[in-house]
Amino acid sequence: MFSSRLLLAPFFALAISTAAQTPQPSATPPSDDETVRITTSLIQLDVVVTDKNGNQVTGLKPEDFTVYQDGKPQVITNLSYIDSVKAEKTELRSPKRDKNVPPPPSNVRSGRGRVVTFVLDDGNCLATLEGTASIRDAMRKFVKEQMLPDDRVAIYRTTGGTSLVQMYTSNREVLNRKIEKISLLRSGGCGSAFDAMRDKSTLKATGSGAESFESASDKEFRTDNEDRERDNQVIGTIGVMGFVVDRLKNVPQRKIVFLLSEGLITKFDSRSFDALRELADKASRASVVINTMSSKGLTIPGMLSAQDEVLPGIIRGTDQTYEATQGRVDEEAALNQGLSYLAYATGGKFVKNKNFLDGEIRKILDAELGYYLVGYEPVDETFKGKDFHRIEIKVNRPDVSVSSRKGFYGRTDKESQPVYKSADSPMYQAIASPFAENGIDIRMSALVGNSPATGSYVRALFHIKGSDISLSDEGNGNKKAMLDVVAVALDEKGMVVEEFNRTYPIKIPKQGVETVQRNGLDFSTDIPFKKPGTYTIRLAVRDNNSKRLGTAGDFVQIPDFKKGGFSISELITTGVDNTGKPVLPKNRPPGSSFAPVFSDSIPAIRRHKKGSVLSYAYTIYNSKTPDGGRPGLTR
């Protein structure tokens, strides 16, 4: 048996001859499988029609629908019904001019399963312990009782943006771990009329009654700060929602999103209201239906409780009951207004005054059995400005409810799409997708490290099976592989902070072809990180010869090593070489990150044979040495 350690050096020098290049793929437009389209020749919307019992109404004809844009009736040019259970499309009126009507979306109940997204607004500064507990209970019951085996579910959270590391999964254990991390401690910081009243701290006795220590100017300053904090919080929640919509926009089906929150206060002339309108428009164009659910439960408007200390004599009457109750009535109305607007504008449902949200989630999902696609040709003036155009769809049947988008801004889908960079390609679109591409089987490991010379880094490891590599002839028995690798690191706000983009032409001599075809190639290189924090790493690999594509993702926590906190890196397992030393992953230069594989026990594969030696390793950072000697570590 040959020693892999002896074979590695000459083979690597001859076989993995790579000249890393930046790929220049041509830009590819987004998929045309969207269910909603807004172009100068076609406005197409998805419409759900239900009866008074919430059951879906099927069998409608074109003459049953009337569409109004800005109050004016429109001529329906195409109408079809999408059966989401059977993944069938029934044409009820074929298009006259636009021949590019989208095909039926992917089946949401069979084959690929439902795509269900939850956004838990646990970072809301107005959140209460009771409301957050209600959200957590609803999620537990959904995962335990309602989730189907082929469902793909994501649970995003607004606390600190940490939700952005979540991937869609069918694994209940992964989702439950996410749910158990929801804290019942209130974020606070922006004041609420529902706070327990503690007026003794702001009252002073006078000869004619009680007065507040807080002056009018102090109160104005305090309320301005609280309004600003609420506005920032709402914008943060909308930012998470926008990230969700962006990730779902290329998924070719009607997408259902649930926002569970205690409310969104958005004043008409505020930054948050502008952001909310833009979010509604973005969701409508992406065929994302947002259902909003108030987690405040069944409420009695303005109710006071034993925790409130309502004292007499400040403004009117014999006590402060009126001010306290009216403040809570007004705040609850404001909280519901933002949620109801978002649901109304995107064609979703707004749920309030319900103690058990899991039942309402079930009702909404059970109603998603299908929908109508209604299209009409807009008038020329529609896109001559950027005004908002109202849409109303009526059905001439008694006792029915119609759910659809309520309008759009006067710009086409093309105008609303981001301007592509030269690097945008199917690889970048695959990275942006919430689902994995499996054309190449990629299983990435991300190891966090730190050194005084380079700072913090993530060592990215993955393996490509030989059967997934397509080799081209180079003559004389030599072969060549061409692999594109793109990796991006996103921070908690979904912004790209690091990017890795290279093409690897890999020349393999005749004597190494069989080894590569049998064992494949492994990849190892370091990606530097300048700041501590939580990051999502998304990776795409494409075989240029076969055009097959694979993706992988992971999230990492970069500690702040400079603060001196004790920390331990990830644990890795590996085999040993012929001297008994563990085979540890090395940092290879970006231009030569691929290497041949001689053992399945390397960290990128971790396949260990029975009876072999299993080695493990980790790194300890900032261990303390109080006596100047060796660190007092135990294991």
XYZ file of C-alpha atoms in Angstrom:
635
model
C 0.000 0.000 0.000
C 1.345 3.388 -0.983
C 1.564 6.124 1.616
C -0.829 8.947 0.828
C 1.625 11.384 2.400
C 4.328 10.355 -0.114
C 2.003 10.491 -3.100
C 0.489 13.853 -2.284
C 3.336 16.186 -3.176
C 4.189 15.009 -6.711
C 0.560 14.390 -7.615
C -0.507 17.813 -6.430
C 2.259 19.473 -8.418
C 1.324 17.665 -11.584
C -2.380 17.112 -11.316
C -3.890 20.127 -9.574
C -2.358 22.721 -11.803
C -4.833 25.549 -11.312
C -4.797 29.164 -12.385
C -7.655 30.732 -10.479
C -9.572 33.249 -12.528
C -12.557 35.470 -11.898
C -15.477 33.973 -13.880
C -17.297 36.195 -16.319
C -20.612 34.434 -16.915
C -23.261 36.270 -18.859
C -26.041 37.906 -16.880
C -29.210 35.845 -16.683
C -32.583 37.464 -15.959
C -34.780 36.146 -13.158
C -37.054 33.199 -13.743
C -40.225 33.962 -15.699
C -42.221 31.572 -13.507
C -43.596 34.323 -11.278
C -47.328 34.127 -10.665
C -47.572 37.914 -10.531
C -46.412 40.025 -13.454
C -46.431 43.760 -14.003
C -45.355 44.771 -17.511
C -46.505 47.426 -19.941
C -48.591 44.796 -21.754
C -49.900 42.652 -18.898
C -50.949 43.008 -15.282
C -51.447 39.534 -13.823
C -52.557 38.825 -10.265
C -53.279 35.766 -8.159
C -56.761 35.758 -6.618
C -58.291 33.487 -3.964
C -62.088 33.321 -3.690
C -63.693 31.777 -0.589
C -67.261 31.358 0.644
C -68.649 32.521 3.994
C -67.276 29.371 5.663
C -63.758 29.986 4.370
C -63.900 27.230 1.750
C -62.387 27.915 -1.640
C -64.759 28.650 -4.542
C -63.829 26.934 -7.816
C -65.519 26.720 -11.197
C -65.743 30.482 -11.784
C -65.890 31.805 -15.346
C -64.408 34.986 -16.857
C -67.817 36.673 -16.734
C -67.858 36.163 -12.940
C -64.917 38.558 -12.472
C -64.742 42.335 -12.760
C -61.407 44.117 -12.419
C -61.037 47.820 -11.646
C -57.841 49.864 -11.888
C -58.125 53.258 -10.208
C -61.916 52.836 -10.231
C -62.145 52.102 -13.970
C -63.243 48.671 -15.262
C -60.620 46.695 -17.212
C -60.958 44.085 -19.946
C -59.803 40.669 -18.697
C -57.492 39.191 -21.343
C -56.580 35.931 -19.646
C -57.900 33.848 -16.771
C -56.769 30.501 -15.433
C -57.120 28.432 -12.279
C -54.108 26.842 -10.558
C -54.865 23.680 -8.587
C -52.083 23.625 -6.015
C -52.890 20.066 -4.948
C -52.649 18.517 -8.415
C -50.248 21.131 -9.862
C -52.637 21.590 -12.777
C -53.462 24.756 -14.672
C -56.872 25.175 -16.310
C -57.143 27.889 -18.949
C -60.464 29.730 -18.657
C -59.604 32.510 -21.091
C -56.451 32.392 -23.201
C -54.349 35.550 -23.561
C -54.858 37.552 -26.757
C -51.594 39.450 -27.093
C -49.115 38.436 -24.417
C -47.918 34.914 -25.207
C -45.590 34.637 -22.212
C -48.138 33.857 -19.534
C -46.303 31.971 -16.747
C -46.625 28.184 -16.562
C -48.352 26.643 -13.564
C -46.310 27.032 -10.406
C -44.735 24.091 -8.655
C -47.049 21.918 -6.624
C -47.152 23.168 -3.042
C -48.637 20.010 -1.534
C -47.013 17.080 -3.279
C -43.574 16.427 -4.685
C -41.723 19.482 -3.438
C -44.047 20.131 -0.493
C -45.385 23.363 0.954
C -43.108 26.339 1.460
C -44.081 27.967 4.764
C -42.331 30.994 6.240
C -42.756 32.454 9.714
C -41.355 35.788 10.871
C -41.513 36.126 14.658
C -41.334 39.743 15.764
C -39.715 38.964 19.114
C -37.441 41.999 18.712
C -40.417 44.368 18.893
C -39.685 46.962 21.579
C -43.404 46.915 22.454
C -43.493 43.139 22.918
C -44.842 41.694 26.162
C -44.064 38.457 27.942
C -47.577 37.164 27.244
C -47.435 38.005 23.539
C -44.022 36.417 23.010
C -45.135 33.307 24.893
C -48.179 33.100 22.599
C -45.914 33.240 19.535
C -43.645 30.526 20.926
C -46.570 28.251 21.793
C -48.063 28.655 18.309
C -44.763 27.660 16.707
C -44.374 24.624 18.955
C -47.865 23.398 18.062
C -47.367 24.008 14.336
C -44.160 21.974 14.235
C -45.621 19.173 16.389
C -49.161 18.925 15.026
C -49.475 20.608 11.626
C -46.168 20.316 9.801
C -46.247 17.785 6.956
C -43.262 15.502 6.259
C -42.426 17.245 2.962
C -42.997 20.804 4.202
C -40.045 23.166 3.949
C -40.243 25.661 6.776
C -38.196 28.646 7.881
C -38.601 30.491 11.167
C -37.108 33.966 11.085
C -36.769 36.178 14.137
C -36.358 39.939 14.331
C -34.227 39.919 17.491
C -30.858 41.325 16.487
C -31.287 40.114 12.913
C -30.183 36.627 13.978
C -33.085 35.126 12.031
C -31.233 35.698 8.793
C -29.092 32.615 9.327
C -32.182 30.373 9.071
C -32.512 28.022 6.102
C -35.658 26.212 4.971
C -35.779 22.726 6.386
C -38.049 19.701 6.900
C -36.210 18.780 10.091
C -38.466 19.302 13.113
C -35.547 19.108 15.543
C -33.790 22.030 13.856
C -36.962 24.121 13.987
C -37.592 23.268 17.636
C -34.089 24.414 18.544
C -34.840 27.704 16.843
C -38.104 28.060 18.760
C -36.520 27.311 22.143
C -34.111 30.210 21.659
C -36.983 32.702 21.762
C -36.544 34.700 24.946
C -39.495 35.872 26.986
C -37.542 38.911 28.186
C -38.931 42.077 26.690
C -36.658 44.158 24.454
C -38.194 47.418 25.781
C -36.848 50.875 25.172
C -39.672 52.684 23.421
C -42.408 53.109 26.057
C -45.925 51.721 25.908
C -49.363 52.621 27.180
C -49.616 48.983 28.261
C -46.724 49.330 30.703
C -47.718 48.965 34.335
C -48.519 52.477 35.570
C -46.154 53.749 38.249
C -47.267 57.345 38.647
C -45.980 57.765 42.206
C -42.537 58.381 40.781
C -43.732 61.379 38.781
C -46.106 63.075 41.256
C -45.603 65.759 43.863
C -48.080 67.112 46.370
C -49.228 70.757 46.114
C -51.739 72.867 48.016
C -54.347 72.280 45.312
C -53.782 68.615 44.467
C -51.118 66.530 42.693
C -48.890 67.580 39.809
C -46.326 65.759 37.706
C -42.608 66.261 38.208
C -42.249 65.877 34.446
C -42.502 69.230 32.673
C -44.196 69.676 29.315
C -40.834 70.032 27.552
C -39.451 66.924 29.299
C -42.513 64.933 28.290
C -42.204 66.095 24.677
C -38.528 65.112 24.642
C -39.336 61.673 26.106
C -42.200 60.946 23.700
C -40.094 62.058 20.706
C -37.387 59.591 21.724
C -39.940 56.831 22.167
C -41.487 57.572 18.760
C -38.057 57.474 17.145
C -37.254 54.156 18.816
C -40.579 52.678 17.640
C -39.890 53.909 14.111
C -36.439 52.299 14.101
C -37.867 49.064 15.461
C -40.555 48.908 12.774
C -37.997 49.616 10.055
C -35.888 46.751 11.448
C -38.847 44.372 11.284
C -39.639 45.523 7.746
C -35.992 44.931 6.836
C -36.233 41.294 7.917
C -39.487 40.946 5.968
C -37.828 42.459 2.899
C -34.982 39.953 3.193
C -37.527 37.113 3.312
C -39.337 38.411 0.222
C -36.074 38.807 -1.708
C -35.144 35.201 -0.997
C -38.555 33.910 -2.081
C -39.062 35.984 -5.222
C -37.557 33.393 -7.597
C -39.409 30.430 -6.068
C -41.996 29.655 -8.785
C -45.205 29.433 -6.784
C -47.510 31.438 -4.577
C -45.615 31.889 -1.298
C -47.263 32.132 2.123
C -45.578 34.177 4.866
C -46.811 34.663 8.436
C -45.776 37.695 10.485
C -46.512 37.106 14.178
C -46.201 40.375 16.059
C -47.748 42.524 18.776
C -48.088 45.286 16.222
C -46.442 47.822 13.914
C -46.923 51.507 14.698
C -46.366 53.449 11.482
C -47.469 57.056 11.372
C -48.629 58.238 7.968
C -45.739 60.665 7.365
C -42.991 58.508 8.907
C -40.043 56.649 7.415
C -41.535 53.386 8.629
C -44.771 53.924 6.702
C -42.835 54.571 3.485
C -40.849 51.379 4.129
C -44.077 49.471 4.767
C -45.569 50.574 1.435
C -42.392 49.578 -0.423
C -42.458 46.179 1.302
C -46.070 45.616 0.239
C -45.211 46.466 -3.361
C -42.153 44.209 -3.331
C -44.199 41.323 -1.896
C -46.928 41.782 -4.499
C -44.430 41.578 -7.356
C -42.818 38.478 -5.849
C -46.164 36.667 -5.362
C -45.608 36.625 -1.603
C -48.794 36.716 0.475
C -48.203 38.108 3.965
C -50.616 37.015 6.684
C -50.277 39.105 9.832
C -51.271 37.862 13.264
C -51.531 39.930 16.431
C -50.083 38.024 19.377
C -51.791 40.240 21.964
C -54.581 37.677 22.228
C -58.181 38.393 23.146
C -58.214 41.917 24.543
C -60.668 44.252 26.209
C -59.874 47.731 24.886
C -58.418 49.977 27.559
C -58.552 47.379 30.325
C -56.704 48.198 33.561
C -55.343 45.569 35.928
C -54.097 45.253 39.489
C -50.555 46.124 38.394
C -51.630 49.685 37.489
C -51.334 52.427 40.095
C -53.917 55.011 38.957
C -53.685 58.044 41.207
C -56.095 60.985 41.551
C -56.106 64.597 40.554
C -53.801 65.272 37.587
C -55.982 66.105 34.596
C -59.674 65.397 35.000
C -62.139 63.735 37.353
C -61.073 62.035 40.518
C -58.469 59.731 38.977
C -56.470 58.929 35.815
C -58.626 56.076 34.574
C -59.743 57.912 31.444
C -56.208 58.797 30.318
C -54.921 55.307 31.048
C -57.704 53.475 29.240
C -57.795 55.836 26.258
C -54.030 55.575 25.830
C -54.280 51.810 25.588
C -57.215 51.936 23.186
C -55.317 54.328 20.924
C -52.088 52.326 21.034
C -53.788 49.014 20.252
C -55.525 50.597 17.260
C -52.176 51.954 16.037
C -50.473 48.573 16.513
C -53.171 46.802 14.489
C -53.173 49.407 11.743
C -49.706 48.519 10.444
C -50.413 44.784 10.543
C -53.793 45.091 8.845
C -52.362 47.308 6.087
C -49.616 44.812 5.234
C -52.081 41.907 5.037
C -54.631 43.948 3.092
C -52.103 45.229 0.541
C -50.613 41.788 -0.202
C -53.839 39.780 -0.258
C -53.298 38.059 3.078
C -55.341 37.704 6.258
C -55.111 39.815 9.401
C -55.842 37.894 12.604
C -56.512 39.597 15.932
C -58.310 38.901 19.213
C -57.291 35.227 19.156
C -55.624 33.504 22.080
C -54.506 30.445 20.111
C -52.741 31.394 16.872
C -51.966 27.829 15.767
C -55.630 27.274 14.878
C -55.647 30.356 12.666
C -52.438 29.207 10.963
C -54.106 25.900 10.170
C -57.168 27.621 8.659
C -55.053 29.828 6.397
C -52.871 26.970 5.144
C -55.854 24.688 4.575
C -57.436 27.353 2.371
C -54.401 27.425 0.079
C -55.739 24.773 -2.293
C -55.536 26.867 -5.433
C -56.070 30.298 -6.924
C -57.061 32.154 -10.057
C -54.625 34.050 -12.274
C -56.413 37.123 -13.612
C -54.732 39.252 -16.267
C -55.602 42.464 -18.089
C -53.866 44.928 -20.389
C -53.113 48.240 -18.631
C -53.704 51.581 -20.315
C -50.658 53.476 -21.607
C -50.841 56.109 -18.861
C -50.230 53.484 -16.180
C -46.441 53.685 -16.453
C -45.998 57.352 -17.335
C -45.603 58.242 -13.663
C -44.684 56.538 -10.427
C -48.099 56.851 -8.789
C -49.787 54.060 -6.873
C -52.555 52.368 -8.883
C -55.407 50.812 -6.934
C -56.801 47.446 -8.020
C -60.165 46.035 -7.001
C -61.445 42.623 -8.062
C -65.101 41.733 -7.627
C -66.886 38.413 -8.091
C -70.595 38.421 -8.898
C -71.453 35.600 -6.499
C -73.253 36.097 -3.184
C -71.461 35.656 0.133
C -67.938 35.318 -1.237
C -64.685 36.904 -0.144
C -61.940 37.917 -2.592
C -58.279 38.051 -1.547
C -55.798 39.705 -3.892
C -53.262 42.508 -4.182
C -54.674 45.953 -3.751
C -52.451 47.784 -6.203
C -48.972 48.552 -7.485
C -46.679 51.476 -8.198
C -46.370 52.723 -11.763
C -43.160 50.919 -12.620
C -42.677 47.626 -14.418
C -41.117 44.526 -12.922
C -37.978 45.244 -14.958
C -37.656 48.670 -13.370
C -38.158 47.196 -9.905
C -35.445 44.562 -10.281
C -31.962 45.313 -8.978
C -29.294 46.245 -11.500
C -27.161 43.177 -12.005
C -23.420 43.292 -11.504
C -21.165 41.587 -14.048
C -20.824 38.621 -11.674
C -24.567 37.998 -11.409
C -25.325 34.591 -12.876
C -27.225 31.397 -12.110
C -24.624 30.809 -9.386
C -25.486 34.040 -7.613
C -29.188 33.356 -8.017
C -28.626 29.902 -6.509
C -26.851 31.477 -3.545
C -29.758 33.886 -3.036
C -32.286 31.042 -3.116
C -33.467 29.672 0.246
C -33.223 26.134 -1.128
C -30.252 23.975 -2.020
C -29.179 23.025 -5.573
C -28.217 19.346 -5.688
C -26.704 18.975 -9.161
C -23.397 18.567 -7.329
C -23.434 17.110 -3.826
C -21.771 19.802 -1.687
C -21.414 19.434 2.090
C -19.526 22.377 3.484
C -17.857 22.699 6.885
C -16.961 26.148 8.175
C -14.261 26.290 10.867
C -13.673 29.533 12.756
C -10.085 30.484 13.572
C -7.917 33.399 14.632
C -4.244 34.244 14.440
C -2.290 37.340 15.526
C -1.019 37.851 11.986
C -4.259 37.539 9.987
C -7.016 38.083 12.553
C -10.282 36.130 12.421
C -11.057 33.829 9.525
C -13.324 30.982 8.453
C -11.703 27.948 6.880
C -14.171 26.679 4.273
C -13.981 22.926 3.568
C -15.950 20.815 1.134
C -15.543 17.717 -1.009
C -16.694 16.979 -4.567
C -17.285 13.347 -5.439
C -15.452 12.012 -8.481
C -18.731 11.034 -10.112
C -19.842 14.687 -10.009
C -16.768 15.942 -11.878
C -16.895 16.073 -15.667
C -13.458 15.718 -17.294
C -12.500 16.892 -20.767
C -9.674 15.372 -22.884
C -6.351 17.183 -23.045
C -4.554 14.593 -25.175
C -2.093 11.816 -24.252
C -4.534 10.563 -21.608
C -4.474 13.822 -19.638
C -7.751 15.333 -18.454
C -9.036 18.719 -17.367
C -11.783 19.850 -15.024
C -13.184 23.383 -14.871
C -14.880 24.384 -11.612
C -16.419 27.748 -10.648
C -16.615 28.576 -6.947
C -18.600 31.506 -5.559
C -18.993 32.156 -1.841
C -20.547 35.102 -0.023
C -20.757 35.967 3.657
C -23.828 37.878 4.839
C -24.099 39.760 8.090
C -27.204 39.766 10.277
C -28.812 42.448 8.098
C -28.345 40.364 4.949
C -25.555 42.585 3.596
C -22.595 41.035 1.754
C -19.451 41.584 3.837
C -17.083 39.143 2.111
C -17.068 37.576 -1.328
C -15.036 34.802 -2.955
C -15.316 34.329 -6.723
C -12.924 32.162 -8.741
C -12.679 29.746 -11.640
C -10.342 26.752 -11.328
C -9.000 25.071 -14.509
C -7.628 21.834 -13.023
C -5.195 19.839 -15.173
C -4.936 16.154 -14.275
C -2.139 13.978 -15.707
C -2.844 10.504 -16.979
C -1.574 8.779 -13.842
C -3.907 10.768 -11.580
C -7.184 10.476 -13.524
C -8.319 7.250 -11.859
C -7.655 8.663 -8.367
C -9.748 11.782 -9.033
C -12.567 9.785 -10.595
C -12.610 7.410 -7.614
C -12.014 9.792 -4.680
C -12.860 13.251 -6.021
C -11.362 16.549 -4.903
C -11.453 18.477 -1.656
C -11.372 22.248 -1.191
C -9.831 24.237 1.639
C -9.162 27.955 1.914
C -9.521 30.783 4.421
C -11.994 33.664 4.181
C -11.009 36.630 6.386
C -13.519 38.404 8.650
C -12.777 41.871 9.974
C -15.495 42.134 12.611
C -17.001 39.760 15.190
C -20.641 38.753 14.797
C -22.995 36.160 13.352
C -22.641 35.473 9.635
C -24.318 33.326 7.015
C -22.017 31.706 4.468
C -23.502 30.653 1.138
C -21.513 28.668 -1.395
C -22.128 27.632 -5.000
C -19.982 25.307 -7.123
C -20.513 24.726 -10.836
C -18.885 22.208 -13.146
C -18.233 24.224 -16.302
C -18.121 21.125 -18.494
C -21.460 19.643 -17.443
C -23.050 22.927 -16.161
C -24.238 21.066 -13.070
C -24.557 23.207 -9.968
C -24.472 22.571 -6.233
C -24.958 24.862 -3.237
C -24.387 24.694 0.483
C -24.798 26.996 3.445
C -23.744 27.368 7.055
C -23.664 30.028 9.699
C -20.802 30.962 11.983
C -20.293 33.035 15.103
C -17.058 35.047 15.040
C -16.100 35.831 18.662
C -14.482 39.100 19.641
C -11.077 37.599 20.382
C -9.636 41.017 21.272
C -11.821 41.212 24.380
C -9.977 38.258 25.829
C -12.977 36.006 26.403
C -12.366 32.275 26.753
C -13.585 30.426 23.661
C -13.203 27.112 21.863
C -13.288 26.519 18.135
C -15.431 23.897 16.445
C -14.577 20.250 17.010
C -13.345 18.416 13.917
C -12.761 14.711 13.416
C -10.154 13.259 11.105
C -8.024 10.237 10.432
C -4.288 9.906 10.982
C -1.357 9.594 8.598
C 1.165 6.762 8.559
C 3.037 8.347 11.492
C -0.090 8.510 13.654
C -0.501 12.274 13.389
C -3.987 13.719 12.636
C -4.574 14.891 9.076
C -5.669 18.472 9.696
C -7.100 20.825 7.064
C -4.624 23.406 5.833
C -5.099 26.895 4.510
C -4.392 26.613 0.819
C -3.867 29.759 -1.267
C -7.063 30.872 -3.060
C -5.468 30.078 -6.407
C -4.847 26.427 -5.542
C -7.575 25.506 -3.088
C -8.411 22.114 -4.673
C -6.389 19.000 -3.918
C -6.742 15.263 -4.639
C -8.257 12.971 -2.017
C -6.496 9.842 -0.763
C -8.544 9.061 2.347
C -12.225 9.354 3.263
C -11.264 10.233 6.827
C -10.190 13.794 5.997
C -12.238 16.569 7.717
C -14.046 17.484 4.493
C -15.541 13.947 4.238
C -15.324 12.369 7.752
C -16.046 8.803 6.687
C -14.198 6.500 9.098
C -13.705 2.766 8.680
C -14.424 0.341 11.471
C -11.270 -0.285 13.485
C -9.480 2.823 12.242
C -8.083 5.567 14.459
C -10.443 8.491 14.980
C -8.643 11.702 15.850
C -10.299 14.914 16.924
C -9.003 18.451 17.339
C -10.060 21.894 18.479
C -8.382 25.184 19.349
C -8.625 27.008 22.680
C -8.420 30.788 22.681
C -7.682 33.196 25.553
C -7.112 30.638 28.286
C -6.048 32.302 31.540
C -2.753 31.776 33.331
C -3.193 33.509 36.717
C 0.109 32.269 38.142
C 2.119 32.895 35.012
C 2.438 29.196 34.357
C 0.420 26.779 32.273
C -3.327 27.413 31.840
C -5.464 25.531 34.333
C -7.501 23.595 31.792
C -9.387 20.381 32.443
C -11.490 18.215 30.142
